[in-house]
Amino acid sequence: MFDAIGYERDVSNGRQRVETALAIVMGDPTEGVPLLRIHSQCFTGEMLGSLRCDCGDQLAMAMQAIAEEGRGLVIYEYQEGRGIGLMAKLEAYELQDGGLDTVEANHALGLKADYRDFSLPAAILRDLGITRVRLLSNNPRKASALARNGVELVVHLSCEAAPTEHSSAYLRTKKERMGHVLNLRKRDAAWHAG
């Protein structure tokens, strides 16, 4: 059984708004060094089963790994499409159907490739009394954000879903243009030290 703890804070990035996240916790994450997945909402992948991305698979893999250990947490941020929102993400999908990659599509819409800064997850960890983690992620920006905010990264674990014919171009873009650490080998999905 997981417990969910809701968090929100006011943020200003040119306009006032509220940023929200859930800490989905199993066991006592202050004992030892818990597994942590920082995960951004992906309605299209998690709810609609989009084949374009690996988001749903990554969330399922992280939840399973935490359940197997009996302790850890997922910080689930409401930042659809790396922070551009659902409507802009759907517009970006249309541009991707025309041949642009995910970064080019965002730029064509006048948006950055990624608006996330991962400071809220660090604040949540501090609130929960967690100072050391084992991070389940392929994104080195998440690890850097935790370190900048005083959270010790004991180990960075890969959380890589096997590429498919539908997701391989997207994953290649994440690796080549956004610096994600991915093998891009067709294999069984797994998390491992990396």
XYZ file of N, CA, C and O in Angstrom:
776
model
N 0.835 -1.188 0.000
C 0.000 0.000 0.000
C 0.877 1.248 0.000
O 1.846 1.329 0.737
N 0.519 2.175 -0.853
C 1.190 3.467 -0.913
C 0.309 4.507 -0.227
O -0.919 4.413 -0.262
N 0.921 5.486 0.389
C 0.222 6.651 0.922
C 0.518 7.822 -0.009
O 1.620 7.914 -0.563
N -0.446 8.717 -0.169
C -0.259 9.907 -1.000
C -0.344 11.149 -0.132
O -1.264 11.295 0.678
N 0.644 12.030 -0.295
C 0.689 13.299 0.431
C 0.727 14.405 -0.616
O 1.622 14.426 -1.468
N -0.227 15.316 -0.565
C -0.296 16.401 -1.539
C 0.518 17.609 -1.110
O 0.571 17.954 0.065
N 1.151 18.249 -2.080
C 1.935 19.462 -1.847
C 1.546 20.495 -2.891
O 1.265 20.152 -4.049
N 1.567 21.766 -2.482
C 1.402 22.853 -3.443
C 2.167 24.059 -2.938
O 2.406 24.206 -1.741
N 2.575 24.893 -3.903
C 3.242 26.141 -3.544
C 2.941 27.158 -4.632
O 2.711 26.810 -5.798
N 2.970 28.418 -4.232
C 2.807 29.503 -5.197
C 4.141 29.732 -5.874
O 5.192 29.749 -5.220
N 4.110 29.873 -7.177
C 5.322 30.178 -7.934
C 5.000 31.313 -8.890
O 3.859 31.505 -9.296
N 6.013 32.047 -9.244
C 5.819 33.135 -10.191
C 6.858 32.995 -11.283
O 8.056 32.996 -11.027
N 6.374 32.843 -12.489
C 7.272 32.801 -13.639
C 6.701 33.749 -14.703
O 6.470 33.378 -15.833
N 6.466 34.982 -14.295
C 5.855 35.958 -15.175
C 4.372 36.112 -14.913
O 3.763 37.105 -15.250
N 3.789 35.092 -14.304
C 2.390 35.140 -13.876
C 2.257 34.248 -12.653
O 2.945 33.243 -12.524
N 1.403 34.620 -11.747
C 1.254 33.843 -10.515
C 0.479 32.562 -10.809
O -0.494 32.565 -11.550
N 0.907 31.474 -10.247
C 0.206 30.202 -10.377
C 0.603 29.300 -9.226
O 1.506 29.621 -8.475
N -0.066 28.187 -9.120
C 0.224 27.223 -8.071
C 0.844 25.987 -8.710
O 0.371 25.504 -9.731
N 1.924 25.499 -8.113
C 2.576 24.267 -8.558
C 2.208 23.172 -7.566
O 2.280 23.382 -6.357
N 1.791 22.005 -8.081
C 1.362 20.915 -7.208
C 2.121 19.635 -7.514
O 2.611 19.433 -8.628
N 2.184 18.781 -6.497
C 2.823 17.474 -6.652
C 2.278 16.540 -5.573
O 1.770 16.990 -4.552
N 2.395 15.255 -5.836
C 2.066 14.229 -4.854
C 3.339 13.485 -4.481
O 4.141 13.151 -5.352
N 3.489 13.221 -3.190
C 4.508 12.278 -2.748
C 3.767 10.969 -2.520
O 2.885 10.889 -1.673
N 4.076 9.974 -3.326
C 3.444 8.660 -3.229
C 4.457 7.769 -2.516
O 5.488 7.411 -3.083
N 4.162 7.445 -1.259
C 5.153 6.878 -0.346
C 4.762 5.473 0.092
O 3.609 5.204 0.404
N 5.763 4.597 0.134
C 5.583 3.266 0.704
C 6.597 3.094 1.825
O 7.782 3.404 1.650
N 6.122 2.582 2.963
C 7.012 2.337 4.090
C 7.532 3.630 4.670
O 6.975 4.709 4.445
N 8.623 3.538 5.419
C 9.249 4.712 6.031
C 10.467 5.102 5.196
O 11.525 4.482 5.307
N 10.334 6.140 4.347
C 11.447 6.504 3.475
C 12.611 7.172 4.201
O 13.645 7.423 3.590
N 12.466 7.440 5.501
C 13.589 8.025 6.247
C 14.531 6.957 6.776
O 15.607 7.274 7.274
N 14.127 5.683 6.677
C 15.004 4.585 7.088
C 15.912 4.228 5.917
O 15.442 3.929 4.824
N 17.204 4.249 6.152
C 18.141 3.913 5.086
C 18.117 4.944 3.970
O 17.881 6.128 4.193
N 18.355 4.479 2.750
C 18.386 5.352 1.574
C 17.289 4.879 0.625
O 17.430 3.853 -0.046
N 16.176 5.613 0.542
C 15.034 5.136 -0.236
C 15.232 5.278 -1.737
O 15.977 6.138 -2.212
N 14.523 4.416 -2.472
C 14.387 4.609 -3.910
C 13.493 5.815 -4.132
O 12.498 6.000 -3.432
N 13.832 6.644 -5.111
C 13.053 7.829 -5.451
C 12.894 7.914 -6.960
O 13.856 7.782 -7.699
N 11.671 8.129 -7.378
C 11.383 8.464 -8.783
C 10.723 9.839 -8.776
O 9.733 10.048 -8.093
N 11.304 10.801 -9.481
C 10.657 12.087 -9.724
C 10.006 11.940 -11.090
O 10.694 11.724 -12.093
N 8.695 12.030 -11.124
C 7.952 11.716 -12.348
C 7.009 12.854 -12.694
O 6.278 13.339 -11.844
N 7.027 13.281 -13.949
C 6.127 14.322 -14.418
C 4.920 13.704 -15.096
O 5.049 12.745 -15.868
N 3.769 14.274 -14.791
C 2.503 13.803 -15.352
C 2.601 13.661 -16.875
O 3.166 14.500 -17.562
N 2.039 12.568 -17.375
C 1.942 12.340 -18.817
C 0.583 11.712 -19.091
O 0.452 10.491 -19.137
N -0.425 12.550 -19.242
C -1.781 12.065 -19.473
C -1.834 11.161 -20.699
O -2.440 10.089 -20.667
N -1.173 11.557 -21.766
C -1.249 10.783 -23.012
C -0.613 9.402 -22.859
O -1.131 8.425 -23.381
N 0.486 9.309 -22.119
C 1.158 8.026 -21.944
C 0.575 7.173 -20.841
O 0.468 5.955 -20.974
N 0.191 7.807 -19.730
C -0.275 7.056 -18.567
C -1.756 6.685 -18.656
O -2.147 5.609 -18.229
N -2.562 7.562 -19.189
C -4.009 7.309 -19.227
C -4.482 6.794 -20.585
O -5.373 5.961 -20.659
N -3.892 7.319 -21.658
C -4.340 6.943 -22.994
C -3.470 5.873 -23.636
O -3.790 5.391 -24.714
N -2.359 5.525 -22.997
C -1.491 4.480 -23.524
C -0.727 4.879 -24.773
O -0.419 4.034 -25.608
N -0.397 6.153 -24.908
C 0.364 6.605 -26.076
C 1.622 5.762 -26.250
O 2.327 5.467 -25.285
N 1.902 5.404 -27.476
C 3.088 4.608 -27.785
C 4.297 5.481 -28.084
O 5.392 4.977 -28.276
N 4.106 6.814 -28.136
C 5.181 7.739 -28.498
C 6.243 7.873 -27.415
O 7.366 8.266 -27.706
N 5.867 7.663 -26.152
C 6.796 7.940 -25.056
C 6.968 6.722 -24.157
O 6.316 5.710 -24.328
N 7.829 6.882 -23.169
C 8.129 5.813 -22.220
C 7.608 6.121 -20.820
O 7.893 5.398 -19.878
N 6.806 7.176 -20.684
C 6.399 7.674 -19.364
C 5.604 6.655 -18.551
O 5.899 6.441 -17.372
N 4.600 6.054 -19.149
C 3.795 5.073 -18.427
C 4.625 3.892 -17.971
O 4.475 3.416 -16.830
N 5.511 3.421 -18.843
C 6.388 2.300 -18.483
C 7.324 2.673 -17.337
O 7.547 1.880 -16.422
N 7.885 3.894 -17.387
C 8.799 4.314 -16.326
C 8.087 4.394 -14.974
O 8.631 3.964 -13.961
N 6.879 4.933 -14.957
C 6.128 5.031 -13.715
C 5.837 3.640 -13.161
O 6.046 3.379 -11.971
N 5.402 2.733 -14.019
C 5.098 1.365 -13.580
C 6.353 0.666 -13.060
O 6.309 -0.024 -12.031
N 7.478 0.833 -13.743
C 8.729 0.209 -13.310
C 9.147 0.729 -11.939
O 9.564 -0.046 -11.070
N 9.049 2.040 -11.732
C 9.447 2.636 -10.460
C 8.542 2.164 -9.326
O 9.030 1.796 -8.250
N 7.239 2.164 -9.577
C 6.296 1.719 -8.541
C 6.559 0.256 -8.174
O 6.521 -0.112 -6.996
N 6.854 -0.566 -9.167
C 7.133 -1.975 -8.899
C 8.430 -2.140 -8.102
O 8.492 -2.928 -7.162
N 9.470 -1.401 -8.490
C 10.751 -1.498 -7.777
C 10.588 -1.087 -6.317
O 11.117 -1.732 -5.411
N 9.831 -0.016 -6.076
C 9.592 0.452 -4.710
C 8.772 -0.584 -3.943
O 9.081 -0.908 -2.791
N 7.754 -1.132 -4.587
C 6.915 -2.149 -3.928
C 7.739 -3.376 -3.558
O 7.566 -3.947 -2.475
N 8.650 -3.788 -4.442
C 9.479 -4.954 -4.161
C 10.383 -4.719 -2.960
O 10.653 -5.634 -2.193
N 10.878 -3.490 -2.795
C 11.708 -3.176 -1.625
C 10.871 -2.904 -0.389
O 11.385 -2.976 0.725
N 9.611 -2.527 -0.597
C 8.737 -2.225 0.530
C 8.933 -0.838 1.108
O 8.380 -0.505 2.158
N 9.727 -0.003 0.419
C 10.029 1.334 0.935
C 10.552 2.204 -0.195
O 11.348 1.767 -1.010
N 10.071 3.446 -0.232
C 10.531 4.409 -1.222
C 9.405 5.357 -1.585
O 8.336 5.338 -0.974
N 9.648 6.188 -2.601
C 8.622 7.144 -2.978
C 8.754 7.597 -4.424
O 9.830 7.570 -5.009
N 7.597 7.981 -4.957
C 7.502 8.641 -6.250
C 6.993 10.042 -5.963
O 5.989 10.211 -5.265
N 7.698 11.044 -6.462
C 7.179 12.408 -6.410
C 6.611 12.685 -7.792
O 7.334 12.725 -8.782
N 5.288 12.803 -7.832
C 4.535 12.930 -9.080
C 4.166 14.396 -9.260
O 3.338 14.935 -8.541
N 4.840 15.034 -10.223
C 4.625 16.459 -10.478
C 3.626 16.654 -11.610
O 3.653 15.933 -12.604
N 2.790 17.674 -11.449
C 1.808 18.004 -12.480
C 2.439 18.972 -13.465
O 2.213 20.172 -13.410
N 3.265 18.419 -14.366
C 4.007 19.199 -15.353
C 3.913 18.516 -16.714
O 4.907 18.083 -17.286
N 2.710 18.404 -17.219
C 2.461 17.735 -18.493
C 3.383 18.281 -19.585
O 3.588 19.484 -19.697
N 3.928 17.369 -20.356
C 4.753 17.757 -21.505
C 5.988 18.549 -21.136
O 6.310 19.533 -21.795
N 6.693 18.142 -20.080
C 7.876 18.844 -19.575
C 7.544 20.293 -19.244
O 8.350 21.194 -19.416
N 6.296 20.489 -18.770
C 5.888 21.798 -18.278
C 5.173 22.695 -19.272
O 4.820 23.817 -18.935
N 4.903 22.209 -20.495
C 4.229 23.072 -21.472
C 2.711 22.984 -21.378
O 2.004 23.831 -21.917
N 2.190 21.954 -20.733
C 0.749 21.782 -20.596
C 0.182 20.863 -21.667
O 0.792 20.645 -22.723
N -1.004 20.336 -21.391
C -1.608 19.333 -22.274
C -1.956 19.884 -23.652
O -1.686 19.243 -24.665
N -2.546 21.058 -23.721
C -2.958 21.591 -25.031
C -1.747 21.852 -25.930
O -1.747 21.485 -27.109
N -0.699 22.460 -25.367
C 0.513 22.691 -26.153
C 1.170 21.373 -26.540
O 1.717 21.242 -27.640
N 1.086 20.390 -25.663
C 1.664 19.071 -25.968
C 0.945 18.447 -27.171
O 1.584 17.872 -28.055
N -0.376 18.589 -27.211
C -1.122 18.051 -28.352
C -0.761 18.786 -29.635
O -0.650 18.169 -30.700
N -0.543 20.101 -29.556
C -0.076 20.859 -30.728
C 1.306 20.372 -31.156
O 1.589 20.247 -32.351
N 2.174 20.104 -30.172
C 3.514 19.606 -30.475
C 3.435 18.228 -31.127
O 4.211 17.922 -32.048
N 2.502 17.387 -30.672
C 2.309 16.080 -31.306
C 1.983 16.247 -32.789
O 2.490 15.508 -33.639
N 1.131 17.194 -33.109
C 0.763 17.419 -34.509
C 1.986 17.819 -35.331
O 2.182 17.337 -36.449
N 2.827 18.668 -34.755
C 4.060 19.058 -35.452
C 5.011 17.870 -35.590
O 5.698 17.730 -36.602
N 5.025 17.001 -34.587
C 5.866 15.799 -34.674
C 5.359 14.872 -35.771
O 6.157 14.228 -36.461
N 4.039 14.820 -35.946
C 3.481 14.016 -37.045
C 3.959 14.536 -38.397
O 4.050 13.781 -39.365
N 4.305 15.825 -38.458
C 4.815 16.429 -39.688
C 6.314 16.298 -39.859
O 6.877 16.804 -40.828
N 7.008 15.649 -38.899
C 8.423 15.371 -39.063
C 9.357 16.030 -38.066
O 10.553 15.752 -38.064
N 8.863 16.928 -37.210
C 9.726 17.550 -36.212
C 9.930 16.607 -35.030
O 9.065 15.790 -34.731
N 11.079 16.736 -34.360
C 11.250 15.969 -33.132
C 10.615 16.750 -31.979
O 10.130 17.872 -32.168
N 10.624 16.191 -30.782
C 9.938 16.807 -29.644
C 10.513 18.176 -29.277
O 9.776 19.093 -28.925
N 11.811 18.345 -29.394
C 12.442 19.630 -29.086
C 12.088 20.654 -30.163
O 11.689 21.783 -29.855
N 12.230 20.270 -31.425
C 11.887 21.175 -32.531
C 10.429 21.600 -32.482
O 10.103 22.767 -32.746
N 9.547 20.675 -32.133
C 8.116 20.991 -32.064
C 7.845 22.037 -30.980
O 7.098 22.997 -31.216
N 8.442 21.870 -29.809
C 8.272 22.870 -28.750
C 8.786 24.234 -29.205
O 8.132 25.253 -29.002
N 9.958 24.246 -29.823
C 10.534 25.506 -30.284
C 9.658 26.153 -31.355
O 9.502 27.384 -31.364
N 9.081 25.361 -32.246
C 8.201 25.895 -33.283
C 6.964 26.559 -32.676
O 6.386 27.473 -33.271
N 6.578 26.129 -31.486
C 5.444 26.721 -30.774
C 5.873 27.911 -29.911
O 5.054 28.493 -29.197
N 7.168 28.260 -29.970
C 7.681 29.366 -29.164
C 7.933 28.986 -27.714
O 7.982 29.847 -26.839
N 8.117 27.688 -27.466
C 8.296 27.174 -26.105
C 9.688 26.589 -25.927
O 10.334 26.186 -26.901
N 10.138 26.527 -24.670
C 11.394 25.849 -24.370
C 11.180 24.340 -24.452
O 10.054 23.858 -24.344
N 12.259 23.604 -24.606
C 12.173 22.144 -24.651
C 11.725 21.579 -23.306
O 11.030 20.564 -23.257
N 12.096 22.247 -22.201
C 11.793 21.736 -20.865
C 11.714 22.912 -19.903
O 12.674 23.664 -19.757
N 10.575 23.070 -19.252
C 10.368 24.149 -18.289
C 10.610 23.714 -16.843
O 10.566 24.538 -15.943
N 10.849 22.450 -16.614
C 10.932 21.947 -15.242
C 12.256 22.345 -14.576
O 13.282 22.401 -15.239
N 12.198 22.585 -13.238
C 13.434 22.868 -12.503
C 13.663 21.895 -11.337
O 14.718 21.897 -10.733
N 12.684 21.080 -11.012
C 12.787 20.023 -10.005
C 13.100 20.538 -8.597
O 13.576 19.786 -7.755
N 12.815 21.804 -8.339
C 13.043 22.326 -6.983
C 11.934 21.905 -6.017
O 12.193 21.738 -4.824
N 10.711 21.721 -6.507
C 9.639 21.270 -5.627
C 9.924 19.873 -5.070
O 9.754 19.651 -3.866
N 10.369 18.905 -5.886
C 10.705 17.600 -5.298
C 11.764 17.691 -4.196
O 11.660 17.002 -3.180
N 12.759 18.559 -4.371
C 13.776 18.722 -3.325
C 13.145 19.276 -2.050
O 13.460 18.827 -0.942
N 12.229 20.226 -2.180
C 11.539 20.786 -1.015
C 10.684 19.720 -0.334
O 10.608 19.665 0.902
N 10.041 18.877 -1.125
C 9.228 17.784 -0.567
C 10.112 16.817 0.220
O 9.760 16.394 1.321
N 11.261 16.470 -0.342
C 12.178 15.570 0.363
C 12.610 16.177 1.687
O 12.646 15.483 2.715
N 12.933 17.463 1.689
C 13.312 18.132 2.944
C 12.160 18.071 3.946
O 12.368 17.792 5.123
N 10.936 18.324 3.475
C 9.775 18.286 4.361
C 9.577 16.900 4.972
O 9.166 16.781 6.123
N 9.883 15.873 4.211
C 9.723 14.495 4.693
C 10.917 14.008 5.508
O 10.910 12.882 6.008
N 11.960 14.831 5.621
C 13.136 14.457 6.398
C 14.079 13.522 5.660
O 14.848 12.795 6.285
N 14.038 13.551 4.322
C 14.879 12.670 3.504
C 16.052 13.479 2.960
O 15.858 14.471 2.254
N 17.270 13.053 3.277
C 18.460 13.787 2.851
C 19.325 13.001 1.875
O 20.218 13.564 1.258
N 19.058 11.686 1.742
C 19.843 10.820 0.855
C 18.878 9.950 0.072
O 17.905 9.436 0.634
N 19.138 9.755 -1.233
C 18.239 8.962 -2.072
C 19.025 8.121 -3.071
O 20.184 8.378 -3.364
N 18.323 7.114 -3.588
C 18.757 6.358 -4.768
C 17.748 6.734 -5.852
O 16.578 6.372 -5.765
N 18.195 7.482 -6.848
C 17.311 8.079 -7.844
C 17.090 7.153 -9.031
O 18.044 6.706 -9.667
N 15.818 6.886 -9.339
C 15.426 6.109 -10.517
C 15.116 7.098 -11.644
O 14.027 7.661 -11.706
N 16.080 7.337 -12.524
C 15.885 8.333 -13.579
C 16.960 8.187 -14.645
O 18.063 7.733 -14.372
N 16.619 8.638 -15.848
C 17.591 8.697 -16.943
C 18.018 10.136 -17.206
O 18.824 10.391 -18.083
N 17.424 11.080 -16.460
C 17.617 12.499 -16.705
C 18.637 13.068 -15.713
O 18.338 13.219 -14.532
N 19.840 13.429 -16.183
C 20.853 13.954 -15.272
C 20.463 15.296 -14.646
O 20.979 15.662 -13.597
N 19.533 16.040 -15.248
C 19.081 17.312 -14.666
C 18.388 17.087 -13.322
O 18.453 17.939 -12.442
N 17.711 15.959 -13.162
C 17.055 15.662 -11.887
C 18.110 15.449 -10.804
O 17.973 15.964 -9.690
N 19.148 14.716 -11.127
C 20.225 14.471 -10.165
C 20.907 15.778 -9.778
O 21.161 16.034 -8.598
N 21.182 16.624 -10.753
C 21.825 17.911 -10.481
C 20.951 18.801 -9.612
O 21.444 19.468 -8.699
N 19.651 18.817 -9.877
C 18.729 19.645 -9.094
C 18.689 19.188 -7.644
O 18.657 20.019 -6.727
N 18.696 17.880 -7.424
C 18.702 17.381 -6.047
C 19.984 17.804 -5.340
O 19.944 18.294 -4.200
N 21.126 17.630 -5.997
C 22.408 17.997 -5.394
C 22.456 19.492 -5.078
O 22.907 19.884 -3.990
N 21.975 20.326 -5.996
C 21.944 21.781 -5.773
C 21.088 22.152 -4.565
O 21.302 23.186 -3.939
N 20.111 21.329 -4.275
C 19.186 21.610 -3.189
C 19.475 20.794 -1.924
O 18.606 20.633 -1.070
N 20.701 20.271 -1.813
C 21.143 19.646 -0.576
C 20.720 18.203 -0.347
O 20.806 17.709 0.775
N 20.274 17.512 -1.399
C 19.907 16.098 -1.276
C 21.054 15.262 -1.832
O 21.456 15.458 -2.985
N 21.572 14.354 -1.031
C 22.691 13.519 -1.467
C 22.195 12.383 -2.344
O 21.312 11.620 -1.960
N 22.774 12.267 -3.518
C 22.456 11.185 -4.448
C 23.459 10.060 -4.205
O 24.621 10.163 -4.580
N 23.000 8.992 -3.568
C 23.870 7.868 -3.237
C 24.167 7.054 -4.491
O 25.294 6.618 -4.713
N 23.137 6.841 -5.318
C 23.329 6.146 -6.585
C 22.241 6.612 -7.552
O 21.128 6.918 -7.151
N 22.628 6.701 -8.811
C 21.705 7.073 -9.884
C 21.388 5.790 -10.653
O 22.266 5.199 -11.264
N 20.136 5.348 -10.574
C 19.711 4.101 -11.195
C 18.937 4.387 -12.475
O 18.040 5.234 -12.487
N 19.252 3.665 -13.516
C 18.525 3.803 -14.770
C 17.085 3.328 -14.593
O 16.813 2.404 -13.841
N 16.185 3.980 -15.296
C 14.771 3.590 -15.316
C 14.347 3.631 -16.785
O 13.578 4.482 -17.210
N 14.920 2.720 -17.547
C 14.775 2.762 -19.008
C 13.812 1.697 -19.510
O 13.994 0.515 -19.256
N 12.822 2.156 -20.251
C 11.896 1.253 -20.933
C 12.497 0.879 -22.281
O 13.177 1.683 -22.916
N 12.264 -0.347 -22.712
C 12.771 -0.784 -24.010
C 12.118 0.030 -25.111
O 10.906 0.232 -25.109
N 12.923 0.548 -26.059
C 12.339 1.311 -27.161
C 11.485 0.417 -28.057
O 11.741 -0.774 -28.187
N 10.478 1.026 -28.632
C 9.628 0.336 -29.596
C 9.713 1.087 -30.918
O 10.300 2.168 -30.989
N 9.091 0.554 -31.944
C 9.094 1.254 -33.229
C 8.423 2.618 -33.114
O 8.723 3.534 -33.872
N 7.521 2.780 -32.142
C 6.795 4.036 -31.977
C 7.536 5.036 -31.087
O 7.351 6.238 -31.228
N 8.363 4.554 -30.164
C 9.024 5.445 -29.212
C 10.495 5.687 -29.497
O 11.100 6.566 -28.891
N 11.098 4.946 -30.407
C 12.554 5.019 -30.586
C 13.033 6.405 -31.022
O 14.057 6.883 -30.533
N 12.312 7.086 -31.898
C 12.738 8.426 -32.334
C 12.677 9.410 -31.163
O 13.591 10.225 -30.975
N 11.617 9.338 -30.374
C 11.468 10.212 -29.198
C 12.599 9.964 -28.201
O 13.214 10.903 -27.700
N 12.892 8.692 -27.925
C 13.954 8.353 -26.978
C 15.324 8.775 -27.505
O 16.161 9.252 -26.738
N 15.536 8.633 -28.789
C 16.801 9.070 -29.391
C 16.966 10.582 -29.223
O 18.044 11.074 -28.894
N 15.883 11.331 -29.411
C 15.924 12.782 -29.209
C 16.235 13.113 -27.757
O 17.026 14.017 -27.471
N 15.623 12.400 -26.812
C 15.903 12.639 -25.398
C 17.389 12.409 -25.100
O 17.999 13.167 -24.348
N 17.964 11.382 -25.705
C 19.378 11.083 -25.476
C 20.282 12.116 -26.146
O 21.166 12.692 -25.507
N 20.061 12.366 -27.429
C 20.971 13.191 -28.206
C 20.800 14.687 -27.980
O 21.769 15.436 -28.040
N 19.585 15.141 -27.729
C 19.340 16.584 -27.632
C 19.096 17.067 -26.213
O 19.223 18.255 -25.951
N 18.715 16.142 -25.315
C 18.383 16.560 -23.958
C 19.299 15.928 -22.913
O 19.124 16.155 -21.723
N 20.261 15.106 -23.332
C 21.271 14.572 -22.431
C 20.846 13.416 -21.543
O 21.543 13.079 -20.589
N 19.719 12.767 -21.862
C 19.296 11.634 -21.046
C 20.246 10.462 -21.257
O 20.765 10.248 -22.342
N 20.473 9.715 -20.198
C 21.373 8.564 -20.249
C 20.528 7.347 -20.615
O 19.814 6.786 -19.785
N 20.611 6.962 -21.880
C 19.813 5.848 -22.409
C 20.683 4.945 -23.252
O 21.551 5.413 -23.987
N 20.427 3.633 -23.173
C 21.127 2.668 -24.017
C 20.466 2.532 -25.380
O 21.122 2.250 -26.361
N 19.144 2.670 -25.405
C 18.337 2.544 -26.630
C 18.447 1.169 -27.268
O 18.350 1.020 -28.479
N 18.656 0.154 -26.442
C 18.689 -1.209 -26.943
C 17.346 -1.861 -26.711
O 16.763 -1.712 -25.645
N 16.886 -2.574 -27.691
C 15.640 -3.318 -27.508
C 15.956 -4.489 -26.593
O 16.712 -5.371 -26.928
N 15.375 -4.415 -25.409
C 15.602 -5.434 -24.387
C 14.441 -5.358 -23.435
O 13.596 -4.497 -23.528
N 14.421 -6.251 -22.478
C 13.394 -6.171 -21.449
C 13.584 -4.895 -20.647
O 14.717 -4.507 -20.337
N 12.482 -4.231 -20.319
C 12.540 -3.037 -19.493
C 13.132 -3.415 -18.138
O 12.816 -4.459 -17.585
N 13.990 -2.575 -17.616
C 14.622 -2.871 -16.333
C 15.170 -1.608 -15.714
O 15.416 -0.625 -16.391
N 15.357 -1.647 -14.413
C 16.078 -0.574 -13.736
C 17.357 -1.202 -13.215
O 17.374 -2.343 -12.777
N 18.433 -0.453 -13.330
C 19.722 -0.972 -12.912
C 20.649 0.194 -12.576
O 20.403 1.330 -12.964
N 21.705 -0.114 -11.861
C 22.681 0.939 -11.513
C 23.289 1.483 -12.782
O 23.607 0.747 -13.711
N 23.425 2.782 -12.832
C 23.979 3.410 -14.029
C 24.630 4.702 -13.723
O 24.643 5.240 -12.690
